[in-house]
mmCIF file of N, CA and C and ligand atoms in Angstrom:
data_model
loop_
_atom_site.group_PDB
_atom_site.id
_atom_site.type_symbol
_atom_site.label_atom_id
_atom_site.label_comp_id
_atom_site.label_asym_id
_atom_site.label_seq_id
_atom_site.Cartn_x
_atom_site.Cartn_y
_atom_site.Cartn_z
ATOM 1 N N MET A 1 -15.926 -1.440 36.702
ATOM 2 C CA MET A 1 -14.546 -0.963 36.783
ATOM 3 C C MET A 1 -14.056 -0.511 35.412
ATOM 4 N N ASN A 2 -14.507 -1.194 34.314
ATOM 5 C CA ASN A 2 -14.042 -0.814 32.977
ATOM 6 C C ASN A 2 -14.459 0.597 32.606
ATOM 7 N N ASP A 3 -15.557 1.045 33.197
ATOM 8 C CA ASP A 3 -16.047 2.379 32.884
ATOM 9 C C ASP A 3 -15.515 3.432 33.853
ATOM 10 N N CYS A 4 -14.607 3.033 34.713
ATOM 11 C CA CYS A 4 -14.124 3.954 35.755
ATOM 12 C C CYS A 4 -13.158 4.996 35.154
ATOM 13 N N ILE A 5 -13.513 6.256 35.333
ATOM 14 C CA ILE A 5 -12.680 7.351 34.810
ATOM 15 C C ILE A 5 -11.262 7.273 35.375
ATOM 16 N N PHE A 6 -11.160 7.015 36.679
ATOM 17 C CA PHE A 6 -9.822 7.035 37.277
ATOM 18 C C PHE A 6 -8.986 5.834 36.838
ATOM 19 N N CYS A 7 -9.631 4.662 36.614
ATOM 20 C CA CYS A 7 -8.867 3.540 36.064
ATOM 21 C C CYS A 7 -8.344 3.884 34.674
ATOM 22 N N LYS A 8 -9.158 4.599 33.900
ATOM 23 C CA LYS A 8 -8.713 5.007 32.561
ATOM 24 C C LYS A 8 -7.597 6.041 32.632
ATOM 25 N N ILE A 9 -7.645 6.902 33.625
ATOM 26 C CA ILE A 9 -6.547 7.861 33.814
ATOM 27 C C ILE A 9 -5.272 7.111 34.222
ATOM 28 N N ILE A 10 -5.415 6.139 35.123
ATOM 29 C CA ILE A 10 -4.246 5.365 35.574
ATOM 30 C C ILE A 10 -3.612 4.622 34.390
ATOM 31 N N SER A 11 -4.448 4.043 33.524
ATOM 32 C CA SER A 11 -3.907 3.284 32.380
ATOM 33 C C SER A 11 -3.381 4.192 31.279
ATOM 34 N N GLY A 12 -3.758 5.474 31.330
ATOM 35 C CA GLY A 12 -3.317 6.420 30.297
ATOM 36 C C GLY A 12 -4.328 6.597 29.178
ATOM 37 N N GLU A 13 -5.433 5.837 29.261
ATOM 38 C CA GLU A 13 -6.467 5.942 28.227
ATOM 39 C C GLU A 13 -7.083 7.344 28.195
ATOM 40 N N ILE A 14 -7.231 7.934 29.384
ATOM 41 C CA ILE A 14 -7.677 9.330 29.494
ATOM 42 C C ILE A 14 -6.481 10.141 29.977
ATOM 43 N N PRO A 15 -6.143 11.240 29.278
ATOM 44 C CA PRO A 15 -4.981 12.032 29.686
ATOM 45 C C PRO A 15 -5.215 12.791 30.991
ATOM 46 N N SER A 16 -4.129 13.062 31.688
ATOM 47 C CA SER A 16 -4.212 13.856 32.920
ATOM 48 C C SER A 16 -2.863 14.525 33.138
ATOM 49 N N GLU A 17 -2.878 15.538 33.985
ATOM 50 C CA GLU A 17 -1.610 16.160 34.397
ATOM 51 C C GLU A 17 -1.103 15.413 35.618
ATOM 52 N N ARG A 18 -0.191 14.506 35.387
ATOM 53 C CA ARG A 18 0.305 13.615 36.423
ATOM 54 C C ARG A 18 1.513 14.271 37.086
ATOM 55 N N ILE A 19 1.459 14.439 38.368
ATOM 56 C CA ILE A 19 2.613 15.075 39.012
ATOM 57 C C ILE A 19 3.446 14.072 39.820
ATOM 58 N N TYR A 20 2.916 12.877 40.055
ATOM 59 C CA TYR A 20 3.682 11.864 40.791
ATOM 60 C C TYR A 20 3.081 10.494 40.474
ATOM 61 N N GLU A 21 3.937 9.482 40.471
ATOM 62 C CA GLU A 21 3.461 8.106 40.301
ATOM 63 C C GLU A 21 4.427 7.154 40.989
ATOM 64 N N ASP A 22 3.890 6.149 41.634
ATOM 65 C CA ASP A 22 4.717 5.021 42.103
ATOM 66 C C ASP A 22 3.878 3.751 41.997
ATOM 67 N N ASP A 23 4.331 2.664 42.609
ATOM 68 C CA ASP A 23 3.619 1.384 42.459
ATOM 69 C C ASP A 23 2.207 1.434 43.036
ATOM 70 N N ASP A 24 1.987 2.287 44.038
ATOM 71 C CA ASP A 24 0.709 2.314 44.746
ATOM 72 C C ASP A 24 -0.290 3.304 44.184
ATOM 73 N N MET A 25 0.190 4.383 43.553
ATOM 74 C CA MET A 25 -0.747 5.477 43.262
ATOM 75 C C MET A 25 -0.249 6.380 42.139
ATOM 76 N N ILE A 26 -1.209 7.207 41.670
ATOM 77 C CA ILE A 26 -0.832 8.380 40.891
ATOM 78 C C ILE A 26 -1.359 9.605 41.641
ATOM 79 N N VAL A 27 -0.701 10.741 41.400
ATOM 80 C CA VAL A 27 -1.206 12.023 41.883
ATOM 81 C C VAL A 27 -1.350 12.915 40.663
ATOM 82 N N ILE A 28 -2.586 13.427 40.461
ATOM 83 C CA ILE A 28 -2.871 14.254 39.276
ATOM 84 C C ILE A 28 -3.494 15.575 39.705
ATOM 85 N N LYS A 29 -3.483 16.533 38.763
ATOM 86 C CA LYS A 29 -4.210 17.782 39.001
ATOM 87 C C LYS A 29 -5.692 17.550 38.740
ATOM 88 N N ASP A 30 -6.549 18.040 39.640
ATOM 89 C CA ASP A 30 -7.994 17.935 39.440
ATOM 90 C C ASP A 30 -8.397 18.787 38.239
ATOM 91 N N ILE A 31 -9.309 18.253 37.432
ATOM 92 C CA ILE A 31 -9.736 18.938 36.214
ATOM 93 C C ILE A 31 -10.582 20.181 36.519
ATOM 94 N N ASN A 32 -11.134 20.231 37.721
ATOM 95 C CA ASN A 32 -12.017 21.337 38.118
ATOM 96 C C ASN A 32 -11.573 21.859 39.485
ATOM 97 N N PRO A 33 -10.418 22.545 39.519
ATOM 98 C CA PRO A 33 -9.798 22.868 40.809
ATOM 99 C C PRO A 33 -10.656 23.760 41.695
ATOM 100 N N GLN A 34 -10.698 23.398 42.968
ATOM 101 C CA GLN A 34 -11.470 24.145 43.972
ATOM 102 C C GLN A 34 -10.556 24.965 44.875
ATOM 103 N N ALA A 35 -9.295 25.029 44.528
ATOM 104 C CA ALA A 35 -8.305 25.801 45.288
ATOM 105 C C ALA A 35 -7.141 26.059 44.335
ATOM 106 N N PRO A 36 -6.250 26.999 44.670
ATOM 107 C CA PRO A 36 -5.108 27.265 43.789
ATOM 108 C C PRO A 36 -4.319 25.997 43.456
ATOM 109 N N VAL A 37 -4.188 25.119 44.414
ATOM 110 C CA VAL A 37 -3.616 23.789 44.158
ATOM 111 C C VAL A 37 -4.672 22.758 44.548
ATOM 112 N N HIS A 38 -5.051 21.922 43.601
ATOM 113 C CA HIS A 38 -6.042 20.873 43.883
ATOM 114 C C HIS A 38 -5.570 19.601 43.189
ATOM 115 N N LEU A 39 -5.068 18.680 43.997
ATOM 116 C CA LEU A 39 -4.529 17.422 43.488
ATOM 117 C C LEU A 39 -5.422 16.268 43.931
ATOM 118 N N LEU A 40 -5.342 15.178 43.193
ATOM 119 C CA LEU A 40 -6.042 13.951 43.565
ATOM 120 C C LEU A 40 -5.022 12.843 43.732
ATOM 121 N N MET A 41 -5.017 12.259 44.915
ATOM 122 C CA MET A 41 -4.158 11.098 45.187
ATOM 123 C C MET A 41 -5.025 9.863 44.956
ATOM 124 N N ILE A 42 -4.676 9.068 43.946
ATOM 125 C CA ILE A 42 -5.542 7.970 43.512
ATOM 126 C C ILE A 42 -4.799 6.638 43.609
ATOM 127 N N PRO A 43 -5.199 5.767 44.541
ATOM 128 C CA PRO A 43 -4.588 4.433 44.578
ATOM 129 C C PRO A 43 -4.804 3.721 43.246
ATOM 130 N N LYS A 44 -3.818 2.935 42.817
ATOM 131 C CA LYS A 44 -3.939 2.253 41.522
ATOM 132 C C LYS A 44 -4.967 1.132 41.547
ATOM 133 N N GLU A 45 -5.170 0.542 42.721
ATOM 134 C CA GLU A 45 -6.181 -0.518 42.800
ATOM 135 C C GLU A 45 -7.575 0.101 42.810
ATOM 136 N N HIS A 46 -8.460 -0.449 41.978
ATOM 137 C CA HIS A 46 -9.835 0.055 41.958
ATOM 138 C C HIS A 46 -10.621 -0.494 43.146
ATOM 139 N N TYR A 47 -11.108 0.403 43.990
ATOM 140 C CA TYR A 47 -12.159 0.087 44.959
ATOM 141 C C TYR A 47 -12.911 1.373 45.229
ATOM 142 N N ALA A 48 -14.161 1.251 45.660
ATOM 143 C CA ALA A 48 -15.062 2.398 45.574
ATOM 144 C C ALA A 48 -14.733 3.513 46.554
ATOM 145 N N ASP A 49 -14.441 3.140 47.795
ATOM 146 C CA ASP A 49 -14.323 4.185 48.811
ATOM 147 C C ASP A 49 -13.696 3.618 50.074
ATOM 148 N N VAL A 50 -13.643 4.474 51.097
ATOM 149 C CA VAL A 50 -12.911 4.134 52.323
ATOM 150 C C VAL A 50 -13.511 2.929 53.050
ATOM 151 N N THR A 51 -14.793 2.630 52.800
ATOM 152 C CA THR A 51 -15.403 1.490 53.492
ATOM 153 C C THR A 51 -14.976 0.156 52.876
ATOM 154 N N CYS A 52 -14.260 0.221 51.753
ATOM 155 C CA CYS A 52 -13.790 -1.000 51.082
ATOM 156 C C CYS A 52 -12.375 -1.374 51.500
ATOM 157 N N LEU A 53 -11.825 -0.640 52.464
ATOM 158 C CA LEU A 53 -10.452 -0.937 52.892
ATOM 159 C C LEU A 53 -10.381 -2.279 53.595
ATOM 160 N N ASP A 54 -9.387 -3.084 53.222
ATOM 161 C CA ASP A 54 -9.003 -4.252 54.011
ATOM 162 C C ASP A 54 -7.544 -4.026 54.418
ATOM 163 N N GLY A 55 -6.929 -5.028 54.977
ATOM 164 C CA GLY A 55 -5.570 -4.834 55.476
ATOM 165 C C GLY A 55 -4.588 -4.411 54.393
ATOM 166 N N ASN A 56 -4.647 -5.081 53.240
ATOM 167 C CA ASN A 56 -3.711 -4.762 52.155
ATOM 168 C C ASN A 56 -3.951 -3.370 51.596
ATOM 169 N N ARG A 57 -5.234 -3.035 51.400
ATOM 170 C CA ARG A 57 -5.549 -1.709 50.857
ATOM 171 C C ARG A 57 -5.180 -0.620 51.860
ATOM 172 N N ALA A 58 -5.419 -0.874 53.125
ATOM 173 C CA ALA A 58 -5.061 0.115 54.147
ATOM 174 C C ALA A 58 -3.549 0.319 54.193
ATOM 175 N N ALA A 59 -2.809 -0.764 54.028
ATOM 176 C CA ALA A 59 -1.345 -0.643 54.018
ATOM 177 C C ALA A 59 -0.889 0.168 52.811
ATOM 178 N N ALA A 60 -1.506 -0.097 51.650
ATOM 179 C CA ALA A 60 -1.144 0.655 50.442
ATOM 180 C C ALA A 60 -1.514 2.129 50.594
ATOM 181 N N LEU A 61 -2.702 2.381 51.163
ATOM 182 C CA LEU A 61 -3.124 3.775 51.366
ATOM 183 C C LEU A 61 -2.200 4.470 52.366
ATOM 184 N N GLY A 62 -1.767 3.729 53.356
ATOM 185 C CA GLY A 62 -0.808 4.287 54.316
ATOM 186 C C GLY A 62 0.495 4.686 53.636
ATOM 187 N N ARG A 63 0.970 3.846 52.712
ATOM 188 C CA ARG A 63 2.191 4.209 51.972
ATOM 189 C C ARG A 63 1.950 5.471 51.140
ATOM 190 N N CYS A 64 0.746 5.586 50.569
ATOM 191 C CA CYS A 64 0.417 6.803 49.797
ATOM 192 C C CYS A 64 0.469 8.029 50.711
ATOM 193 N N LEU A 65 -0.177 7.940 51.851
ATOM 194 C CA LEU A 65 -0.230 9.094 52.762
ATOM 195 C C LEU A 65 1.151 9.454 53.293
ATOM 196 N N ALA A 66 2.008 8.453 53.420
ATOM 197 C CA ALA A 66 3.374 8.722 53.884
ATOM 198 C C ALA A 66 4.169 9.531 52.867
ATOM 199 N N LYS A 67 3.679 9.583 51.619
ATOM 200 C CA LYS A 67 4.358 10.369 50.579
ATOM 201 C C LYS A 67 3.847 11.807 50.507
ATOM 202 N N VAL A 68 2.766 12.112 51.226
ATOM 203 C CA VAL A 68 2.190 13.468 51.145
ATOM 204 C C VAL A 68 3.230 14.518 51.504
ATOM 205 N N LYS A 69 4.038 14.238 52.490
ATOM 206 C CA LYS A 69 5.058 15.203 52.920
ATOM 207 C C LYS A 69 5.969 15.584 51.758
ATOM 208 N N ASP A 70 6.490 14.590 51.061
ATOM 209 C CA ASP A 70 7.414 14.873 49.947
ATOM 210 C C ASP A 70 6.707 15.578 48.796
ATOM 211 N N ILE A 71 5.467 15.139 48.504
ATOM 212 C CA ILE A 71 4.708 15.768 47.414
ATOM 213 C C ILE A 71 4.455 17.234 47.742
ATOM 214 N N ALA A 72 4.036 17.504 48.975
ATOM 215 C CA ALA A 72 3.738 18.887 49.379
ATOM 216 C C ALA A 72 5.003 19.741 49.375
ATOM 217 N N GLU A 73 6.105 19.167 49.812
ATOM 218 C CA GLU A 73 7.345 19.954 49.865
ATOM 219 C C GLU A 73 7.844 20.338 48.470
ATOM 220 N N ALA A 74 7.413 19.582 47.465
ATOM 221 C CA ALA A 74 7.847 19.878 46.096
ATOM 222 C C ALA A 74 7.006 20.975 45.443
ATOM 223 N N ILE A 75 5.945 21.409 46.130
ATOM 224 C CA ILE A 75 5.039 22.418 45.563
ATOM 225 C C ILE A 75 5.064 23.650 46.468
ATOM 226 N N PRO A 76 5.717 24.722 46.043
ATOM 227 C CA PRO A 76 5.891 25.892 46.913
ATOM 228 C C PRO A 76 4.578 26.428 47.484
ATOM 229 N N GLN A 77 3.487 26.366 46.694
ATOM 230 C CA GLN A 77 2.206 26.907 47.171
ATOM 231 C C GLN A 77 1.639 26.132 48.359
ATOM 232 N N LEU A 78 2.176 24.955 48.624
ATOM 233 C CA LEU A 78 1.674 24.157 49.745
ATOM 234 C C LEU A 78 2.504 24.319 51.004
ATOM 235 N N LYS A 79 3.486 25.232 50.953
ATOM 236 C CA LYS A 79 4.416 25.280 52.086
ATOM 237 C C LYS A 79 3.745 25.761 53.372
ATOM 238 N N ASP A 80 2.676 26.568 53.248
ATOM 239 C CA ASP A 80 2.002 27.072 54.448
ATOM 240 C C ASP A 80 0.880 26.158 54.927
ATOM 241 N N GLY A 81 0.631 25.087 54.196
ATOM 242 C CA GLY A 81 -0.391 24.147 54.651
ATOM 243 C C GLY A 81 -1.258 23.647 53.511
ATOM 244 N N PHE A 82 -2.037 22.661 53.825
ATOM 245 C CA PHE A 82 -2.948 22.064 52.833
ATOM 246 C C PHE A 82 -4.000 21.271 53.583
ATOM 247 N N ARG A 83 -5.020 20.849 52.844
ATOM 248 C CA ARG A 83 -6.128 20.097 53.440
ATOM 249 C C ARG A 83 -6.328 18.806 52.662
ATOM 250 N N LEU A 84 -6.525 17.704 53.372
ATOM 251 C CA LEU A 84 -6.869 16.423 52.738
ATOM 252 C C LEU A 84 -8.364 16.178 52.924
ATOM 253 N N ILE A 85 -9.028 15.750 51.842
ATOM 254 C CA ILE A 85 -10.459 15.435 51.916
ATOM 255 C C ILE A 85 -10.706 14.111 51.218
ATOM 256 N N ASN A 86 -11.519 13.275 51.859
ATOM 257 C CA ASN A 86 -11.991 12.042 51.222
ATOM 258 C C ASN A 86 -13.510 12.009 51.334
ATOM 259 N N ASN A 87 -14.185 11.955 50.204
ATOM 260 C CA ASN A 87 -15.641 11.873 50.188
ATOM 261 C C ASN A 87 -16.062 10.424 50.023
ATOM 262 N N LYS A 88 -17.062 10.010 50.804
ATOM 263 C CA LYS A 88 -17.638 8.677 50.653
ATOM 264 C C LYS A 88 -19.145 8.830 50.455
ATOM 265 N N GLY A 89 -19.613 8.466 49.285
ATOM 266 C CA GLY A 89 -21.041 8.412 49.051
ATOM 267 C C GLY A 89 -21.637 9.719 48.551
ATOM 268 N N GLU A 90 -22.857 9.555 48.063
ATOM 269 C CA GLU A 90 -23.563 10.646 47.394
ATOM 270 C C GLU A 90 -23.743 11.863 48.290
ATOM 271 N N SER A 91 -24.151 11.648 49.531
ATOM 272 C CA SER A 91 -24.455 12.794 50.387
ATOM 273 C C SER A 91 -23.195 13.545 50.781
ATOM 274 N N ALA A 92 -22.055 12.907 50.647
ATOM 275 C CA ALA A 92 -20.783 13.600 50.895
ATOM 276 C C ALA A 92 -20.237 14.221 49.621
ATOM 277 N N GLY A 93 -20.920 13.995 48.503
ATOM 278 C CA GLY A 93 -20.504 14.605 47.244
ATOM 279 C C GLY A 93 -19.561 13.768 46.413
ATOM 280 N N GLN A 94 -19.415 12.473 46.743
ATOM 281 C CA GLN A 94 -18.523 11.634 45.928
ATOM 282 C C GLN A 94 -19.121 11.446 44.538
ATOM 283 N N THR A 95 -18.355 11.784 43.519
ATOM 284 C CA THR A 95 -18.832 11.667 42.138
ATOM 285 C C THR A 95 -18.094 10.591 41.352
ATOM 286 N N VAL A 96 -16.922 10.193 41.811
ATOM 287 C CA VAL A 96 -16.150 9.143 41.136
ATOM 288 C C VAL A 96 -15.955 8.001 42.130
ATOM 289 N N SER A 97 -16.498 6.829 41.778
ATOM 290 C CA SER A 97 -16.465 5.685 42.698
ATOM 291 C C SER A 97 -15.171 4.895 42.555
ATOM 292 N N HIS A 98 -14.078 5.580 42.708
ATOM 293 C CA HIS A 98 -12.747 4.980 42.795
ATOM 294 C C HIS A 98 -12.051 5.792 43.889
ATOM 295 N N MET A 99 -11.666 5.115 44.946
ATOM 296 C CA MET A 99 -11.086 5.771 46.127
ATOM 297 C C MET A 99 -10.063 6.850 45.736
ATOM 298 N N HIS A 100 -10.176 8.005 46.345
ATOM 299 C CA HIS A 100 -9.200 9.071 46.101
ATOM 300 C C HIS A 100 -9.215 10.058 47.255
ATOM 301 N N VAL A 101 -8.103 10.722 47.413
ATOM 302 C CA VAL A 101 -7.954 11.747 48.455
ATOM 303 C C VAL A 101 -7.616 13.058 47.757
ATOM 304 N N HIS A 102 -8.402 14.091 48.064
ATOM 305 C CA HIS A 102 -8.127 15.428 47.534
ATOM 306 C C HIS A 102 -7.027 16.081 48.376
ATOM 307 N N ILE A 103 -6.109 16.749 47.721
ATOM 308 C CA ILE A 103 -5.103 17.574 48.394
ATOM 309 C C ILE A 103 -5.335 19.008 47.925
ATOM 310 N N LEU A 104 -5.746 19.860 48.855
ATOM 311 C CA LEU A 104 -6.114 21.235 48.510
ATOM 312 C C LEU A 104 -5.204 22.207 49.246
ATOM 313 N N GLY A 105 -4.756 23.221 48.520
ATOM 314 C CA GLY A 105 -3.914 24.215 49.184
ATOM 315 C C GLY A 105 -3.674 25.397 48.284
ATOM 316 N N GLY A 106 -2.853 26.298 48.769
ATOM 317 C CA GLY A 106 -2.558 27.504 48.011
ATOM 318 C C GLY A 106 -2.743 28.718 48.897
ATOM 319 N N ALA A 107 -2.843 29.874 48.257
ATOM 320 C CA ALA A 107 -2.890 31.109 49.017
ATOM 321 C C ALA A 107 -4.056 31.107 50.005
ATOM 322 N N TYR A 108 -5.204 30.673 49.542
ATOM 323 C CA TYR A 108 -6.380 30.647 50.421
ATOM 324 C C TYR A 108 -7.231 29.462 50.018
ATOM 325 N N ILE A 109 -7.541 28.600 50.958
ATOM 326 C CA ILE A 109 -8.294 27.395 50.597
ATOM 327 C C ILE A 109 -9.692 27.402 51.205
ATOM 328 N N GLY A 110 -10.130 28.556 51.652
ATOM 329 C CA GLY A 110 -11.518 28.646 52.091
ATOM 330 C C GLY A 110 -11.702 28.315 53.550
ATOM 331 N N ASP A 111 -12.891 28.591 54.019
ATOM 332 C CA ASP A 111 -13.213 28.354 55.436
ATOM 333 C C ASP A 111 -13.219 26.865 55.725
ATOM 334 N N LYS A 112 -12.948 26.557 56.969
ATOM 335 C CA LYS A 112 -12.987 25.167 57.383
ATOM 336 C C LYS A 112 -14.431 24.710 57.544
ATOM 337 N N LEU A 113 -14.685 23.479 57.169
ATOM 338 C CA LEU A 113 -16.008 22.891 57.427
ATOM 339 C C LEU A 113 -16.110 22.525 58.904
ATOM 340 N N ILE A 114 -15.034 22.003 59.420
ATOM 341 C CA ILE A 114 -14.986 21.681 60.851
ATOM 342 C C ILE A 114 -13.678 22.204 61.437
HETATM 343 P P1 5GP B 201 -15.270 13.419 44.332
HETATM 344 O O1 5GP B 201 -16.376 14.397 44.084
HETATM 345 O O2 5GP B 201 -15.649 12.025 43.876
HETATM 346 O O3 5GP B 201 -14.737 13.429 45.750
HETATM 347 O O4 5GP B 201 -14.054 13.918 43.454
HETATM 348 C C1 5GP B 201 -13.914 13.604 42.111
HETATM 349 C C2 5GP B 201 -12.994 14.632 41.524
HETATM 350 O O5 5GP B 201 -12.524 14.156 40.278
HETATM 351 C C3 5GP B 201 -13.674 15.994 41.260
HETATM 352 O O6 5GP B 201 -13.002 17.004 42.003
HETATM 353 C C4 5GP B 201 -13.530 16.170 39.755
HETATM 354 O O7 5GP B 201 -13.256 17.507 39.378
HETATM 355 C C5 5GP B 201 -12.380 15.231 39.421
HETATM 356 N N1 5GP B 201 -12.424 14.693 38.081
HETATM 357 C C6 5GP B 201 -13.499 14.122 37.452
HETATM 358 N N2 5GP B 201 -13.171 13.702 36.214
HETATM 359 C C7 5GP B 201 -11.858 14.025 36.041
HETATM 360 C C8 5GP B 201 -10.952 13.843 34.950
HETATM 361 O O8 5GP B 201 -11.271 13.311 33.887
HETATM 362 N N3 5GP B 201 -9.682 14.302 35.135
HETATM 363 C C9 5GP B 201 -9.278 14.908 36.299
HETATM 364 N N4 5GP B 201 -8.002 15.329 36.355
HETATM 365 N N5 5GP B 201 -10.110 15.074 37.350
HETATM 366 C C10 5GP B 201 -11.382 14.649 37.219
HETATM 367 ZN ZN1 ZN B 202 -11.290 2.666 39.040
#
């Protein structure tokens, strides 16, 4: 956990463009955007991925997701829609083992995978 990039971003040790913060999470701009708007919703508690959810973590993640509406409404480029993505594990492309949800949107966010 001490070597976790996202824990260091949460603590401020590594700088980031933070667009929202509350007790449960931070929302930052992705350093390597894959869409005109590419945000990362990062719970403050360190756990690796969605399979590590227990009741408390699920409740906290639920509070985070309940804020997506307000976050999206504050960004004009997201008014026509956006996509949420959560990667779990190597074969899904997860590169940072600290739970996070991608928020992607903008003029064109690419073809749907499904
Ligand atoms: P994953 O591939 O694990 O689903 O997503 C990790 C994301 O974190 C990637 O989109 C990557 O660009 C982003 N990322 C990695 N390191 C940093 C960083 O230091 N700062 C920011 N803002 N994003 C990062
Ligand atoms: Zn972490």
